[in-house]
Amino acid sequence: MGLLSDPVRRRALARLVLRLNAPLCALSYAAGVAWFLALAFPPLTQRTYMSENAMGSTMVEEQFAGGERARGWARDFAAHRRKAGALPAAWLERAMRSVGLEVYTQSFSRKLPFPDEAHERYMVSGTNVYGILRAPRAASTESLVLTVPCGSDATNSQAVGLLLALAAHFRGQIYWAKDIIFLVTEQDLLGTEAWLEAYHDVNVTGMQSSPLQGRAGAIQAAVALELSTDVVTSLDVAVEGLNGQLPNLDLLNLFQTFCQKGGLLCTLQGKLQPQDWTSVDGPLQGLQTLLLMVLQQASGRPHGPHGLFLRYRVEALTIRGINSFRQYKYDLVAVGKALEGVFRKLNHLLERLHQSFFFYLLPALSRFVSIGLYMPAVGFLLLVLGLKALELWMQLHEAGVGPEEAGGGPESSPPLQPAQSVGLASLVAPLLISQAMGLALYILPVLGQHVATQHFPVAEAEAVVLTLLAIYAAGLALPHSTQRVVSARAPDRGWMALKLVAIIYLALQLACIALTNFSLGFLLAVTMVPAAALTKPYGPRCRLGYWPTVWCPWGCSSPGSEKLCLRPGLPMSSFLEGTALVHLLLAAVRAQPHRPQRASAGHWVRGLETTHTDLPWAQPHERHGGRQSAG
Amino acid sequence: MAAACLRLVWLAPLLLGLVDGGRAEPPRDALREELVITPLPSGDVAATFQFRTRWDSDLQREEGTDHYFLRYAVLPREVVCTENLTPWKKLLPCSSKAGLSVLLKADRLFHTSYHSQAVHIRPVCRNARCTSISWELRQTLSVVYDAFVTGQGKKDWSLFRMFSRTLTEPCPLASESRVYVDVTSYNQDNETLEVHPTPTTTYQDVTLGTQKTYAVYDLLDTAVINNSRNLNLQFKWKSPPENEAPPVPFLHAQRYVSGYGLQNGELNTLLYNTHPYRAFPVLVLDTVPWYLRLYVHTLTITSKGKENKPSYVHYQPAQDRLQPHLLEMLIQLPANSATKVSIQFERALLKWTEYTPDPNHGFYVSPSVLSALVPSMVAAKPVDWEESPLFKSLYPVSDSSSYFVRLYTEPLLVNLPTPDFSMPYNVICLTCTVVAVCYGSFYNLLTRTFHIEEPSTGGLAKWLANLIRRARGVPPL
């Protein structure tokens, strides 16, 4: 406090921030990236541990022995599916009823925004079949879900077989305290989403589906199973859900403990777990896994059907059976036993899974990085924007205040007023325009798709891309058309104020994104921060080269390229980010021919002050510049 | 066979004497007990015990009941378990020593897929003018055995398989002790269910609107408990029945919460009337805890896609921490339809001491109670309640065309916005305190402008100098 309230020290600090701004920015950026890369190394990664007391030990005796039954059902299912060409709902219904479940079906259809690549069709319809195992004596208030998604190809038959065998085994047990729903969905994720929406009686994606006849209370946890072979060499676990949501870490811990108990080989992102964390190799391998996870999470797409459950506050993960060229293979019994253990433990839950972490990164299955440890990485990156904003603020401020401090009389106060009025009033129009551009990017591609296909000979998918390109092309003209607004009287102050607002806005947006989806926030920050910090207009025409920094967070939330059109609140389409960046670069390149020699950041302040000496208000600047060079 | 008859002759006078002795002076404590067993074609079997004890009371019946004092309370969270059964059994005159109650063995009763236990107590009139009253204690226990779990896939049952006990002797205090087995044939064939030993009498009746046939075993009849002094009823399906769902009842209901997120939601109750051609009214009673703030204007009732206007609505709003919402409606259910009653709510924030010890489990919302007069397919005869079996009173018939049903839907589990009662929560609280303390001084710093105040020296000289400066047109010092 004393540091800031003492004007002399305050001035010294301000001078320090101004003079060392570029090195500080570079240092902060490097620190952010280095911190992120260090996340996979032991002091920052911790061992996972089970927080939920109800699932504390793996002391359950798995008795599942229905491997032969599972294979039989899988064969039958595959045969019936081949014959029917779709999900054999009637056969499945009969099979589920024969093991004693309460069986219901749900039919759904959805018009796709783009035709299906494989079949050139818009209307997708299917039937979900689910059976409910009612827990004896419980009042159907809670349930668990085991789901198998079935696509149009002939995969996942073994998963259906295993599901039926597990259902038959579970049905004969007396210890269930929660209902168990065995769900087989058609059309992969589309079916899962249709079922979830019908179960919660909401319509988020414009799906047409028949209402569900049977329900089983609040779903506590879900496991999705994908299995296409009779034997597996390893099980891969997927946790990343819609918009980068993650299930509670305890669910993953639970699965991992049962993998260890059954001696199963479990992988994450298809990578084996490193054994040795003391040498460099282990963490390096962990870093690869972590990077893959960050990419997967940043995409915002669910990495399996479990991802759709997370929106409804149902902790879920997907388990995929992998059959590769390894010596040791496990049959369905081993997988079934692991699942049985997981379900029996989930059955013990007294509360929803809430004890452990919801925000984490995983360098390996048994190691995690908590939110407290990874947030500094993005914090350092955003500090660059903060420093830049501080510098701009001081420059704007000292442009008015500096002469006064240097001993000027009352004549120095008038320039302060126009500077502030330029700074605030003129910013409204460009900000509104850029927000409108962002909104257009979010809405127009999907809205304009029909119009485009009616009037132009283009396909739907092309129409969206073309609309996006058109908006960006219009965006290129923006600096030109709005430059007048800013450069009326005080061009330098104008763009500095605009850049100040844009940078703060960007920092806030990135911070919000990083809170909800760290990976997306971090990737955006890594790519956008240097561009946003370095962008600077040269010459009269490219004053507003940093426009895209204002739009981009808007653009990032466009659902346009989502094929499923699940309409997430904040999905990232890498395409949009890419175009926004390209746009930034374009602006920078266009800036080059005018004054190429001013590109380096080191000349930033000096360059500013010497460029516009011919302007009427440049008087205090010169003084200021002189004072600076003298100091 | 002949030997058995002979023994009957021997025993009969003894038994008659006993019974006659009982009748000479009507017992003050009268117990009637019965067990109804309903085997289903799916392989499940339901067993319902009923015990009715009556004793005289010296209380005089008040003229008219003041319904102002009527109270209704629900504890939706409670799950029935052994600790509910033991005190319940102790209320029985014979405890679990003799009669039907020997079958009440906890480990088998709780090895079932459905369990329901009830105690009713009410005053009944002893004479037509109702000058004196008796108290009636009625205890009911229903269990459903499951072919998949307890039956290990077999569909044939016996008393021993169900309860791991057999009946040995009647309760000496009982004036009536009977076992009814539902032998109604599901197909048109004569008999699909075979019961052993062969029943001496059968009883025909209309239950739940359908004609039913029961095989009756009277434990007070010495022929039933044979010479080995135990009765083990066995039921065998003659032709293995098809794996088909039992017929759907005319009135059934389902309740669920829709929506996601922790702010809003919707309570939905689906009422099904599967009667092919008759509509009937149903009285829906909902009590919703105060922490779900109901939006009554969103109450919608739709049947077959059209709005269904309830003929009677009574709503009593909740008071925070004092009383729950009470919503009572009389709804006409069209024939062969599903009616959806939905009402939106907002989740309230509780005070942090008001959360239960397991706040993340969720909060229970009590079941809706549906009361209806369901039209029956077969006309029922008016009955004399005292003479007919006890189970008749489970579904009382007011007139011949309908029977009374009260249904409870499933309770609901709703998650409320819950603070994280853990270390991070404390950290957040601490951080917020620190931030709040720091905020004032930072705000002060940021909004204040600092000037260096020069100590004012040379007051008169400066004033003079300024005068001269002003005269010269130079800014003052």
mmCIF file of N, CA and C in Angstrom, chain B residues 215-274:
data_model
loop_
_atom_site.group_PDB
_atom_site.id
_atom_site.type_symbol
_atom_site.label_atom_id
_atom_site.label_comp_id
_atom_site.label_asym_id
_atom_site.label_seq_id
_atom_site.Cartn_x
_atom_site.Cartn_y
_atom_site.Cartn_z
ATOM 1 N N ALA B 215 -58.391 -70.505 -3.412
ATOM 2 C CA ALA B 215 -58.453 -71.749 -2.631
ATOM 3 C C ALA B 215 -58.264 -71.350 -1.177
ATOM 4 N N VAL B 216 -59.093 -71.883 -0.288
ATOM 5 C CA VAL B 216 -59.081 -71.442 1.101
ATOM 6 C C VAL B 216 -58.564 -72.564 1.992
ATOM 7 N N TYR B 217 -57.639 -72.237 2.879
ATOM 8 C CA TYR B 217 -57.166 -73.197 3.882
ATOM 9 C C TYR B 217 -57.400 -72.556 5.235
ATOM 10 N N ASP B 218 -58.246 -73.194 5.999
ATOM 11 C CA ASP B 218 -58.552 -72.642 7.305
ATOM 12 C C ASP B 218 -57.693 -73.350 8.333
ATOM 13 N N LEU B 219 -56.855 -72.617 9.006
ATOM 14 C CA LEU B 219 -55.942 -73.249 9.964
ATOM 15 C C LEU B 219 -56.687 -73.773 11.183
ATOM 16 N N LEU B 220 -57.868 -73.209 11.449
ATOM 17 C CA LEU B 220 -58.627 -73.694 12.597
ATOM 18 C C LEU B 220 -59.301 -75.018 12.277
ATOM 19 N N ASP B 221 -59.320 -75.356 11.024
ATOM 20 C CA ASP B 221 -59.854 -76.643 10.596
ATOM 21 C C ASP B 221 -58.748 -77.671 10.769
ATOM 22 N N THR B 222 -58.967 -78.626 11.612
ATOM 23 C CA THR B 222 -57.871 -79.544 11.941
ATOM 24 C C THR B 222 -57.452 -80.409 10.771
ATOM 25 N N ALA B 223 -58.331 -80.544 9.796
ATOM 26 C CA ALA B 223 -57.965 -81.374 8.657
ATOM 27 C C ALA B 223 -56.848 -80.725 7.849
ATOM 28 N N VAL B 224 -56.724 -79.434 7.960
ATOM 29 C CA VAL B 224 -55.746 -78.739 7.127
ATOM 30 C C VAL B 224 -54.327 -78.984 7.621
ATOM 31 N N ILE B 225 -54.153 -78.795 8.892
ATOM 32 C CA ILE B 225 -52.841 -79.120 9.439
ATOM 33 C C ILE B 225 -52.862 -80.605 9.741
ATOM 34 N N ASN B 226 -52.163 -81.337 8.957
ATOM 35 C CA ASN B 226 -52.346 -82.793 8.989
ATOM 36 C C ASN B 226 -51.562 -83.397 10.135
ATOM 37 N N ASN B 227 -51.440 -84.661 10.074
ATOM 38 C CA ASN B 227 -50.887 -85.344 11.242
ATOM 39 C C ASN B 227 -49.424 -84.992 11.503
ATOM 40 N N SER B 228 -48.720 -84.622 10.481
ATOM 41 C CA SER B 228 -47.330 -84.236 10.747
ATOM 42 C C SER B 228 -47.254 -82.822 11.320
ATOM 43 N N ARG B 229 -48.417 -82.260 11.573
ATOM 44 C CA ARG B 229 -48.532 -80.954 12.192
ATOM 45 C C ARG B 229 -47.789 -79.876 11.423
ATOM 46 N N ASN B 230 -47.827 -79.964 10.124
ATOM 47 C CA ASN B 230 -47.385 -78.780 9.390
ATOM 48 C C ASN B 230 -48.028 -78.709 8.024
ATOM 49 N N LEU B 231 -48.208 -77.503 7.572
ATOM 50 C CA LEU B 231 -48.872 -77.258 6.299
ATOM 51 C C LEU B 231 -47.883 -76.528 5.398
ATOM 52 N N ASN B 232 -47.507 -77.211 4.323
ATOM 53 C CA ASN B 232 -46.605 -76.568 3.375
ATOM 54 C C ASN B 232 -47.321 -76.506 2.030
ATOM 55 N N LEU B 233 -47.903 -75.381 1.738
ATOM 56 C CA LEU B 233 -48.615 -75.228 0.467
ATOM 57 C C LEU B 233 -47.613 -75.200 -0.677
ATOM 58 N N GLN B 234 -47.961 -75.875 -1.758
ATOM 59 C CA GLN B 234 -47.072 -75.857 -2.927
ATOM 60 C C GLN B 234 -47.876 -75.496 -4.151
ATOM 61 N N PHE B 235 -47.318 -74.647 -4.982
ATOM 62 C CA PHE B 235 -48.015 -74.254 -6.213
ATOM 63 C C PHE B 235 -47.124 -74.610 -7.393
ATOM 64 N N LYS B 236 -47.720 -75.280 -8.353
ATOM 65 C CA LYS B 236 -46.978 -75.653 -9.567
ATOM 66 C C LYS B 236 -47.738 -75.149 -10.775
ATOM 67 N N TRP B 237 -47.046 -74.567 -11.701
ATOM 68 C CA TRP B 237 -47.685 -74.185 -12.956
ATOM 69 C C TRP B 237 -47.712 -75.414 -13.842
ATOM 70 N N LYS B 238 -48.922 -75.755 -14.297
ATOM 71 C CA LYS B 238 -49.038 -76.989 -15.085
ATOM 72 C C LYS B 238 -48.347 -76.837 -16.425
ATOM 73 N N SER B 239 -48.831 -75.888 -17.193
ATOM 74 C CA SER B 239 -48.125 -75.606 -18.441
ATOM 75 C C SER B 239 -47.239 -74.403 -18.137
ATOM 76 N N PRO B 240 -45.963 -74.509 -18.444
ATOM 77 C CA PRO B 240 -45.090 -73.388 -18.097
ATOM 78 C C PRO B 240 -45.617 -72.103 -18.743
ATOM 79 N N PRO B 241 -45.998 -71.114 -17.963
ATOM 80 C CA PRO B 241 -46.633 -69.920 -18.521
ATOM 81 C C PRO B 241 -45.656 -69.103 -19.361
ATOM 82 N N GLU B 242 -46.220 -68.388 -20.267
ATOM 83 C CA GLU B 242 -45.414 -67.546 -21.166
ATOM 84 C C GLU B 242 -44.785 -66.407 -20.374
ATOM 85 N N ASN B 243 -43.677 -65.938 -20.891
ATOM 86 C CA ASN B 243 -42.993 -64.828 -20.243
ATOM 87 C C ASN B 243 -43.662 -63.520 -20.634
ATOM 88 N N GLU B 244 -44.840 -63.307 -20.108
ATOM 89 C CA GLU B 244 -45.536 -62.106 -20.525
ATOM 90 C C GLU B 244 -45.800 -61.219 -19.329
ATOM 91 N N ALA B 245 -45.926 -59.923 -19.650
ATOM 92 C CA ALA B 245 -46.166 -58.975 -18.573
ATOM 93 C C ALA B 245 -47.582 -59.170 -18.058
ATOM 94 N N PRO B 246 -47.776 -58.988 -16.768
ATOM 95 C CA PRO B 246 -49.129 -59.101 -16.215
ATOM 96 C C PRO B 246 -50.013 -57.990 -16.774
ATOM 97 N N PRO B 247 -51.342 -58.172 -16.746
ATOM 98 C CA PRO B 247 -52.210 -57.142 -17.307
ATOM 99 C C PRO B 247 -52.012 -55.807 -16.595
ATOM 100 N N VAL B 248 -52.075 -54.741 -17.370
ATOM 101 C CA VAL B 248 -51.836 -53.411 -16.816
ATOM 102 C C VAL B 248 -53.077 -52.982 -16.032
ATOM 103 N N PRO B 249 -52.892 -52.441 -14.834
ATOM 104 C CA PRO B 249 -54.059 -51.971 -14.081
ATOM 105 C C PRO B 249 -54.680 -50.743 -14.748
ATOM 106 N N PHE B 250 -55.949 -50.505 -14.424
ATOM 107 C CA PHE B 250 -56.648 -49.393 -15.075
ATOM 108 C C PHE B 250 -56.061 -48.042 -14.692
ATOM 109 N N LEU B 251 -55.618 -47.924 -13.457
ATOM 110 C CA LEU B 251 -55.043 -46.651 -13.036
ATOM 111 C C LEU B 251 -53.623 -46.898 -12.574
ATOM 112 N N HIS B 252 -52.684 -46.249 -13.214
ATOM 113 C CA HIS B 252 -51.325 -46.271 -12.671
ATOM 114 C C HIS B 252 -50.675 -44.938 -12.962
ATOM 115 N N ALA B 253 -49.604 -44.663 -12.276
ATOM 116 C CA ALA B 253 -49.045 -43.319 -12.343
ATOM 117 C C ALA B 253 -47.531 -43.372 -12.240
ATOM 118 N N GLN B 254 -46.936 -42.281 -12.629
ATOM 119 C CA GLN B 254 -45.486 -42.176 -12.631
ATOM 120 C C GLN B 254 -45.148 -40.741 -12.299
ATOM 121 N N ARG B 255 -44.071 -40.528 -11.601
ATOM 122 C CA ARG B 255 -43.740 -39.159 -11.231
ATOM 123 C C ARG B 255 -42.251 -38.947 -11.451
ATOM 124 N N TYR B 256 -41.887 -37.798 -11.944
ATOM 125 C CA TYR B 256 -40.476 -37.522 -12.165
ATOM 126 C C TYR B 256 -40.223 -36.020 -12.156
ATOM 127 N N VAL B 257 -38.959 -35.680 -12.004
ATOM 128 C CA VAL B 257 -38.535 -34.284 -12.079
ATOM 129 C C VAL B 257 -37.897 -34.092 -13.430
ATOM 130 N N SER B 258 -38.247 -33.017 -14.120
ATOM 131 C CA SER B 258 -37.597 -32.793 -15.402
ATOM 132 C C SER B 258 -36.759 -31.532 -15.334
ATOM 133 N N GLY B 259 -35.952 -31.360 -16.356
ATOM 134 C CA GLY B 259 -35.054 -30.213 -16.409
ATOM 135 C C GLY B 259 -33.696 -30.568 -15.839
ATOM 136 N N TYR B 260 -32.757 -29.687 -16.059
ATOM 137 C CA TYR B 260 -31.436 -29.908 -15.483
ATOM 138 C C TYR B 260 -30.888 -28.590 -14.982
ATOM 139 N N GLY B 261 -29.827 -28.668 -14.253
ATOM 140 C CA GLY B 261 -29.310 -27.466 -13.622
ATOM 141 C C GLY B 261 -29.915 -27.324 -12.240
ATOM 142 N N LEU B 262 -29.380 -26.364 -11.512
ATOM 143 C CA LEU B 262 -29.781 -26.265 -10.107
ATOM 144 C C LEU B 262 -30.678 -25.071 -9.843
ATOM 145 N N GLN B 263 -31.241 -24.483 -10.884
ATOM 146 C CA GLN B 263 -32.099 -23.345 -10.606
ATOM 147 C C GLN B 263 -33.575 -23.711 -10.683
ATOM 148 N N ASN B 264 -33.980 -24.180 -11.850
ATOM 149 C CA ASN B 264 -35.390 -24.458 -12.047
ATOM 150 C C ASN B 264 -35.610 -25.933 -12.312
ATOM 151 N N GLY B 265 -36.836 -26.315 -12.275
ATOM 152 C CA GLY B 265 -37.180 -27.685 -12.594
ATOM 153 C C GLY B 265 -38.673 -27.783 -12.739
ATOM 154 N N GLU B 266 -39.119 -28.981 -12.991
ATOM 155 C CA GLU B 266 -40.547 -29.178 -13.170
ATOM 156 C C GLU B 266 -40.930 -30.513 -12.550
ATOM 157 N N LEU B 267 -42.001 -30.492 -11.789
ATOM 158 C CA LEU B 267 -42.520 -31.736 -11.226
ATOM 159 C C LEU B 267 -43.579 -32.249 -12.178
ATOM 160 N N ASN B 268 -43.446 -33.484 -12.598
ATOM 161 C CA ASN B 268 -44.416 -34.048 -13.526
ATOM 162 C C ASN B 268 -45.038 -35.293 -12.919
ATOM 163 N N THR B 269 -46.316 -35.403 -13.050
ATOM 164 C CA THR B 269 -46.995 -36.632 -12.658
ATOM 165 C C THR B 269 -47.782 -37.116 -13.859
ATOM 166 N N LEU B 270 -47.525 -38.344 -14.264
ATOM 167 C CA LEU B 270 -48.255 -38.923 -15.389
ATOM 168 C C LEU B 270 -49.308 -39.870 -14.828
ATOM 169 N N LEU B 271 -50.559 -39.630 -15.173
ATOM 170 C CA LEU B 271 -51.646 -40.484 -14.700
ATOM 171 C C LEU B 271 -52.187 -41.249 -15.901
ATOM 172 N N TYR B 272 -52.174 -42.559 -15.818
ATOM 173 C CA TYR B 272 -52.647 -43.372 -16.935
ATOM 174 C C TYR B 272 -54.008 -43.950 -16.606
ATOM 175 N N ASN B 273 -54.932 -43.765 -17.514
ATOM 176 C CA ASN B 273 -56.204 -44.474 -17.421
ATOM 177 C C ASN B 273 -56.235 -45.426 -18.598
ATOM 178 N N THR B 274 -56.111 -46.711 -18.318
ATOM 179 C CA THR B 274 -56.052 -47.667 -19.425
ATOM 180 C C THR B 274 -57.403 -48.327 -19.659
#
